[in-house]
Short mmCIF file of C-alpha atoms in Angstrom, two decimals:
data_model
loop_
_atom_site.label_atom_id
_atom_site.label_comp_id
_atom_site.label_asym_id
_atom_site.label_seq_id
_atom_site.Cartn_x
_atom_site.Cartn_y
_atom_site.Cartn_z
CA MET A 1 -9.34 -4.28 -17.72
CA LYS A 2 -5.45 -3.81 -15.94
CA ASP A 3 -4.86 -1.01 -14.60
CA GLY A 4 -1.51 -1.35 -17.96
CA GLU A 5 -4.13 -1.24 -20.35
CA ILE A 6 -6.39 1.72 -18.87
CA ILE A 7 -2.63 3.83 -18.39
CA THR A 8 -1.95 2.22 -22.29
CA ARG A 9 -4.71 3.63 -23.88
CA ILE A 10 -5.43 7.31 -21.72
CA GLN A 11 -1.60 7.74 -22.77
CA GLN A 12 -2.59 7.26 -26.74
CA GLY A 13 -5.86 9.69 -26.37
CA GLU A 14 -8.33 8.04 -24.87
CA ARG A 15 -8.81 10.45 -21.98
CA GLU A 16 -12.30 9.06 -20.99
CA LEU A 17 -11.11 6.55 -19.39
CA LEU A 18 -9.70 8.42 -16.75
CA ASN A 19 -12.87 8.08 -15.04
CA ILE A 20 -12.29 4.11 -14.61
CA LEU A 21 -9.05 4.65 -12.38
CA ILE A 22 -10.60 7.28 -10.27
CA GLU A 23 -13.82 6.28 -9.37
CA ARG A 24 -10.84 2.11 -8.68
CA TYR A 25 -8.98 4.54 -6.74
CA TYR A 26 -10.81 7.19 -4.81
CA ASP A 27 -11.78 5.23 -2.12
CA HIS A 28 -9.07 4.20 -1.05
CA ILE A 29 -7.04 7.55 -1.32
CA TYR A 30 -9.71 9.64 -0.13
CA ARG A 31 -9.52 6.92 3.54
CA PHE A 32 -5.55 6.84 3.44
CA CYS A 33 -6.02 11.20 2.91
CA PHE A 34 -8.54 10.98 6.00
CA TYR A 35 -6.56 9.49 8.32
CA LYS A 36 -3.29 11.38 7.89
CA THR A 37 -5.30 14.73 7.81
CA GLY A 38 -8.29 13.64 10.15
CA ASN A 39 -10.72 16.41 9.12
CA ARG A 40 -13.00 15.56 6.02
CA GLU A 41 -12.26 18.12 4.05
CA SER A 42 -8.58 18.43 3.91
CA ALA A 43 -8.74 14.51 2.92
CA GLN A 44 -11.60 15.39 0.16
CA ASP A 45 -8.73 18.58 -0.83
CA CYS A 46 -5.87 15.72 -0.72
CA ALA A 47 -7.73 13.14 -2.86
CA GLN A 48 -8.84 15.46 -5.04
CA GLU A 49 -5.13 17.36 -5.47
CA THR A 50 -4.18 12.78 -5.62
CA PHE A 51 -6.33 12.26 -9.12
CA LEU A 52 -5.31 16.36 -10.15
CA ARG A 53 -1.58 15.72 -9.61
CA MET A 54 -2.57 12.12 -11.96
CA ILE A 55 -4.39 13.50 -14.83
CA ARG A 56 -0.96 15.81 -15.11
CA TYR A 57 1.58 13.82 -14.72
CA ILE A 58 -0.09 10.50 -16.61
CA ASP A 59 0.90 10.79 -19.82
CA VAL A 60 4.48 10.25 -18.29
CA TYR A 61 3.84 8.00 -16.15
CA VAL A 62 5.54 4.17 -16.77
CA GLU A 63 3.54 1.40 -16.04
CA LYS A 64 5.46 -0.69 -13.90
CA GLY A 65 2.25 -2.96 -12.23
CA ARG A 66 2.62 -0.45 -8.83
CA PHE A 67 0.33 2.38 -10.40
CA LYS A 68 -1.92 1.92 -6.74
CA ALA A 69 1.37 3.16 -4.85
CA TYR A 70 2.01 5.39 -7.81
CA LEU A 71 -1.28 6.91 -6.43
CA PHE A 72 -0.65 6.78 -2.47
CA GLN A 73 3.04 8.60 -2.86
CA ILE A 74 1.09 10.55 -4.94
CA ALA A 75 -1.80 11.19 -1.54
CA CYS A 76 0.85 10.98 0.94
CA SER A 77 2.74 13.94 -0.19
CA ALA A 78 -0.39 16.23 -1.32
CA CYS A 79 -1.77 15.14 2.27
CA SER A 80 1.75 16.42 3.45
CA ASP A 81 1.73 19.58 1.51
CA SER A 82 -2.04 20.98 3.23
CA LEU A 83 -1.05 19.40 6.90
CA ARG A 84 2.19 22.21 6.76
CA ARG A 85 0.53 24.67 4.94
CA ARG A 86 -2.41 23.80 7.60
CA GLY A 87 0.61 24.42 10.21
CA ASP A 88 -0.49 21.63 12.31
CA ASP A 89 -2.23 17.93 12.16
CA VAL A 90 -4.27 18.41 14.51
CA LEU A 91 -6.72 15.09 14.00
CA GLU A 92 -10.82 16.52 14.20
CA GLU A 93 -13.44 14.16 15.06
CA GLU A 94 -16.76 15.61 12.49
CA ALA A 95 -16.76 11.96 11.15
CA VAL A 96 -17.18 10.62 13.91
CA ARG A 97 -19.83 12.99 15.56
CA GLU A 98 -21.74 12.68 12.69
CA LYS A 99 -22.27 8.56 12.53
CA ILE A 100 -22.50 9.55 16.69
CA ASP A 101 -25.55 11.48 15.66
CA ARG A 102 -28.03 8.89 13.72
CA LEU A 103 -27.22 5.76 15.88
CA SER A 104 -30.53 5.18 17.79
CA ASP A 105 -30.12 5.27 21.77
CA GLU A 106 -29.24 1.40 21.89
CA ARG A 107 -26.54 0.97 20.05
CA GLU A 108 -25.07 4.54 21.01
CA SER A 109 -22.95 3.14 23.97
CA ARG A 110 -21.78 0.71 22.41
CA PHE A 111 -20.47 2.92 19.42
CA VAL A 112 -18.93 5.51 22.06
CA GLU A 113 -17.07 2.49 23.43
CA LYS A 114 -15.52 1.74 20.20
CA VAL A 115 -15.06 6.07 18.97
CA GLU A 116 -13.81 6.28 22.68
CA THR A 117 -10.29 3.82 21.79
CA ALA A 118 -10.27 4.56 18.10
CA GLU A 119 -10.14 8.50 19.63
CA LEU A 120 -7.33 7.51 21.88
CA VAL A 121 -5.19 5.13 19.26
CA LYS A 122 -6.17 8.53 16.87
CA ALA A 123 -3.51 10.55 19.33
CA ALA A 124 -1.53 8.09 20.36
CA LEU A 125 -0.99 8.08 16.68
CA LYS A 126 0.04 11.70 17.03
CA GLN A 127 2.82 11.11 19.26
CA LEU A 128 4.55 8.85 16.84
CA PRO A 129 6.66 9.97 14.31
CA GLU A 130 5.75 11.20 10.98
CA SER A 131 7.01 8.23 9.47
CA GLN A 132 5.70 5.36 12.29
CA ARG A 133 2.68 6.48 11.29
CA ASP A 134 2.61 6.91 7.62
CA ALA A 135 4.12 3.39 7.88
CA ILE A 136 0.72 2.17 10.77
CA ILE A 137 -1.75 4.27 8.20
CA LEU A 138 -0.56 2.46 5.51
CA ARG A 139 -0.30 -1.17 7.07
CA PHE A 140 -3.41 -1.46 8.92
CA TYR A 141 -5.63 1.21 8.02
CA SER A 142 -5.18 0.87 3.76
CA ASP A 143 -4.12 -3.17 3.94
CA MET A 144 -0.77 -2.42 2.63
CA LYS A 145 1.96 -4.85 1.88
CA LEU A 146 5.51 -4.04 3.23
CA ARG A 147 7.32 -4.03 -0.67
CA GLU A 148 4.31 -1.23 -1.42
CA ILE A 149 4.52 0.61 2.11
CA ALA A 150 8.81 1.67 0.98
CA ARG A 151 7.70 2.51 -2.25
CA ILE A 152 5.02 4.52 -1.47
CA THR A 153 7.46 6.68 1.20
CA GLY A 154 10.55 6.22 -0.61
CA VAL A 155 12.78 4.22 1.56
CA SER A 156 13.49 0.48 1.67
CA LEU A 157 11.89 -3.05 2.68
CA PRO A 158 13.82 -2.62 5.53
CA THR A 159 13.63 0.28 6.73
CA ALA A 160 9.87 0.18 5.72
CA LYS A 161 9.96 -2.68 8.44
CA ALA A 162 11.79 -1.59 11.21
CA ARG A 163 9.64 2.40 10.66
CA LEU A 164 6.31 -0.11 10.74
CA LYS A 165 7.58 -2.05 13.61
CA ARG A 166 9.39 0.79 15.94
CA GLY A 167 5.68 2.59 14.76
CA LYS A 168 4.23 -0.70 16.49
CA GLU A 169 6.06 -1.05 19.28
CA ASN A 170 5.75 3.26 19.75
CA LEU A 171 2.71 3.23 20.16
CA LYS A 172 1.79 -0.38 22.53
CA GLU A 173 3.41 2.38 25.06
CA ILE A 174 1.96 5.31 24.70
CA LEU A 175 -1.11 2.57 24.75
CA GLU A 176 -0.04 1.12 28.04
CA LYS A 177 0.48 3.90 29.63
CA GLU A 178 -2.89 5.44 28.92
CA GLU A 179 -4.57 1.56 30.11
CA LEU A 180 -5.93 0.61 27.52
CA LEU A 181 -3.34 -2.54 26.97
#
């Protein structure tokens, strides 16, 4: 069943269909929230807040074939609110450490190398302005198209393109300083 049909039926009173939308998009939203907050608990809270807001406003939502982008807009807002409340945007390594603990010794060294590189990239991402960081996370970690990124961030398509381009350039400069490229 397509999103538009599900939403129409929910708005007509079939509230149990909300679960379909939540199950369909939870992993995508959680992953975005994790990259944005860097913290598993914060990501869970932000994902939950995203779906609570979705439920709260589903009756006034007008379907235009962009429901996924609409959810990412909500998630972006929920993450920004959470980071403001926390007072920082420190990316934590808890999820990575849990994976390392579960790896066998022969695979651990390769994984640690990849994790270290990923941590350096995360640290480099933190140095970018939020608008550029969001564009990169949405494009490369959430596999969004530029048009969707523009909708989610509330800017024009050329602005989204420019932010992504400048973000990639800045990221490259930062990583070159770290001698990763």
